[in-house]
Amino acid sequence: MRRFFTAVALLSVVSACAQSPDKVGATYVSPSVFDGRSCQQLHAERNQIASNVNKLTADQKKSATNDAVITGVTG
């Protein structure tokens, strides 16, 4: 019985691991969100989004690497 609970615990840890950023899918955003904005506003929005994506990608890579090290999974 103890082996069963150990296996379940291990599977729950492995299944909760963070994915590598390149395996996270894109999400659709309607272009109507950007209607009525000037080129300058769109450029500022693009810069903010790029900055957020870079930060989130770095955070996701760190989480995925940490999870791989903790669980002994590589690749």
Coordinates of N, CA and C in Angstrom, one line a residue:
M1 N 0.8 -1.2 0.0 CA 0.0 0.0 0.0 C 0.9 1.3 0.0
R2 N 2.0 1.2 0.7 CA 2.9 2.3 0.8 C 3.5 2.7 -0.6
R3 N 3.8 1.6 -1.3 CA 4.3 1.8 -2.7 C 3.3 2.5 -3.6
F4 N 2.0 2.2 -3.4 CA 1.0 2.8 -4.2 C 0.9 4.3 -4.0
F5 N 0.9 4.7 -2.7 CA 0.9 6.1 -2.4 C 2.1 6.8 -2.8
T6 N 3.3 6.2 -2.7 CA 4.5 6.8 -3.2 C 4.4 7.0 -4.7
A7 N 3.9 6.0 -5.5 CA 3.7 6.2 -6.9 C 2.8 7.3 -7.3
V8 N 1.7 7.4 -6.5 CA 0.7 8.4 -6.8 C 1.3 9.8 -6.5
A9 N 2.0 9.9 -5.4 CA 2.7 11.2 -5.1 C 3.7 11.6 -6.1
L10 N 4.5 10.6 -6.6 CA 5.5 10.9 -7.6 C 4.8 11.3 -8.9
L11 N 3.7 10.7 -9.3 CA 3.0 11.0 -10.6 C 2.4 12.4 -10.4
S12 N 1.9 12.8 -9.3 CA 1.3 14.1 -9.1 C 2.4 15.2 -9.2
V13 N 3.6 14.9 -8.7 CA 4.7 15.9 -8.8 C 5.1 16.0 -10.2
V14 N 5.3 14.9 -10.9 CA 5.8 15.0 -12.3 C 4.7 15.6 -13.2
S15 N 3.5 15.4 -13.0 CA 2.4 15.9 -13.8 C 2.2 17.4 -13.6
A16 N 2.7 17.9 -12.4 CA 2.6 19.4 -12.1 C 3.8 20.2 -12.5
C17 N 4.7 19.6 -13.3 CA 5.9 20.3 -13.7 C 5.6 21.4 -14.7
A18 N 6.4 22.4 -14.6 CA 6.2 23.5 -15.6 C 6.7 23.1 -17.0
Q19 N 6.1 23.6 -18.0 CA 6.5 23.3 -19.4 C 7.6 24.2 -19.8
S20 N 8.3 23.8 -20.8 CA 9.3 24.7 -21.4 C 8.5 25.7 -22.1
P21 N 9.0 27.0 -22.2 CA 8.3 28.1 -22.8 C 7.9 27.8 -24.3
D22 N 8.8 27.1 -25.0 CA 8.5 26.8 -26.4 C 7.4 25.8 -26.6
K23 N 6.9 25.2 -25.5 CA 5.8 24.3 -25.6 C 4.5 24.9 -25.2
V24 N 4.5 26.1 -24.8 CA 3.3 26.8 -24.3 C 2.7 27.5 -25.6
G25 N 1.4 27.1 -25.8 CA 0.7 27.6 -27.0 C 0.3 29.1 -26.9
A26 N 0.1 29.6 -28.1 CA -0.4 31.0 -28.2 C -1.9 31.1 -27.9
T27 N -2.3 32.2 -27.5 CA -3.8 32.5 -27.3 C -4.3 33.5 -28.2
Y28 N -5.4 33.3 -28.8 CA -6.0 34.2 -29.8 C -6.4 35.5 -29.1
V29 N -6.1 36.6 -29.7 CA -6.6 38.0 -29.2 C -7.3 38.6 -30.4
S30 N -8.5 39.0 -30.3 CA -9.2 39.7 -31.3 C -8.6 41.0 -31.7
P31 N -8.4 41.2 -33.0 CA -7.8 42.5 -33.5 C -8.7 43.7 -33.1
S32 N -9.9 43.5 -32.8 CA -10.8 44.6 -32.5 C -10.3 45.3 -31.2
V33 N -9.5 44.6 -30.4 CA -9.0 45.2 -29.2 C -8.1 46.4 -29.5
F34 N -7.6 46.4 -30.7 CA -6.6 47.5 -31.1 C -7.3 48.5 -32.0
D35 N -8.5 48.4 -32.3 CA -9.2 49.4 -33.1 C -9.1 50.8 -32.5
G36 N -8.9 51.7 -33.4 CA -8.9 53.1 -33.0 C -7.6 53.6 -32.3
R37 N -6.6 52.8 -32.3 CA -5.4 53.2 -31.7 C -4.4 53.7 -32.7
S38 N -3.6 54.7 -32.4 CA -2.7 55.3 -33.3 C -1.4 54.4 -33.4
C39 N -0.6 54.6 -34.4 CA 0.6 53.8 -34.6 C 1.5 54.0 -33.4
Q40 N 1.6 55.2 -32.8 CA 2.4 55.4 -31.6 C 1.8 54.6 -30.4
Q41 N 0.5 54.5 -30.3 CA -0.1 53.7 -29.2 C 0.2 52.2 -29.4
L42 N 0.0 51.8 -30.7 CA 0.3 50.4 -31.0 C 1.7 50.0 -30.7
H43 N 2.6 50.9 -31.1 CA 4.1 50.7 -30.9 C 4.4 50.5 -29.3
A44 N 3.8 51.4 -28.6 CA 4.0 51.4 -27.1 C 3.4 50.1 -26.5
E45 N 2.2 49.7 -27.0 CA 1.6 48.4 -26.6 C 2.5 47.2 -27.0
R46 N 3.0 47.3 -28.2 CA 3.9 46.2 -28.6 C 5.1 46.1 -27.7
N47 N 5.7 47.2 -27.4 CA 6.9 47.2 -26.5 C 6.6 46.6 -25.1
Q48 N 5.4 47.0 -24.6 CA 5.0 46.5 -23.3 C 4.8 45.0 -23.3
I49 N 4.1 44.6 -24.4 CA 3.9 43.1 -24.5 C 5.2 42.3 -24.7
A50 N 6.1 42.9 -25.5 CA 7.4 42.2 -25.7 C 8.1 42.1 -24.4
S51 N 8.1 43.2 -23.6 CA 8.8 43.2 -22.3 C 8.2 42.1 -21.4
N52 N 6.8 42.0 -21.3 CA 6.1 41.1 -20.5 C 6.4 39.6 -21.0
V53 N 6.4 39.4 -22.3 CA 6.7 38.1 -22.8 C 8.2 37.7 -22.4
N54 N 9.1 38.6 -22.6 CA 10.5 38.2 -22.2 C 10.6 37.9 -20.7
K55 N 9.9 38.6 -19.9 CA 10.0 38.3 -18.4 C 9.3 37.0 -18.1
L56 N 8.1 36.8 -18.7 CA 7.4 35.5 -18.5 C 8.1 34.3 -19.0
T57 N 8.8 34.5 -20.2 CA 9.6 33.4 -20.8 C 10.7 33.0 -19.9
A58 N 11.4 34.0 -19.3 CA 12.5 33.7 -18.4 C 12.0 33.0 -17.1
D59 N 10.9 33.5 -16.6 CA 10.3 32.9 -15.4 C 9.9 31.4 -15.7
Q60 N 9.3 31.2 -16.9 CA 8.9 29.8 -17.2 C 10.1 28.9 -17.4
K61 N 11.1 29.4 -18.1 CA 12.3 28.6 -18.3 C 12.9 28.2 -16.9
K62 N 13.0 29.2 -16.0 CA 13.5 28.9 -14.7 C 12.7 27.8 -14.0
S63 N 11.4 28.0 -14.0 CA 10.5 27.0 -13.4 C 10.6 25.6 -14.0
A64 N 10.7 25.6 -15.3 CA 10.8 24.3 -16.0 C 12.2 23.6 -15.7
T65 N 13.2 24.4 -15.6 CA 14.6 23.9 -15.3 C 14.6 23.4 -13.8
N66 N 14.0 24.2 -12.9 CA 14.0 23.8 -11.5 C 13.2 22.5 -11.4
D67 N 12.0 22.4 -12.0 CA 11.2 21.2 -12.0 C 12.0 20.0 -12.5
A68 N 12.7 20.2 -13.6 CA 13.4 19.1 -14.2 C 14.6 18.6 -13.3
V69 N 15.2 19.6 -12.6 CA 16.3 19.2 -11.7 C 15.7 18.5 -10.5
I70 N 14.6 19.0 -9.9 CA 14.0 18.3 -8.8 C 13.5 16.9 -9.0
T71 N 12.9 16.7 -10.2 CA 12.4 15.4 -10.5 C 13.4 14.5 -11.3
G72 N 14.5 15.1 -11.6 CA 15.5 14.3 -12.3 C 15.2 14.0 -13.8
V73 N 14.3 14.8 -14.3 CA 13.9 14.7 -15.8 C 14.7 15.7 -16.6
T74 N 15.2 15.2 -17.7 CA 16.0 16.1 -18.6 C 15.4 16.1 -19.9
G75 N 15.7 17.2 -20.7 CA 15.2 17.2 -22.1 C 14.2 18.3 -22.2

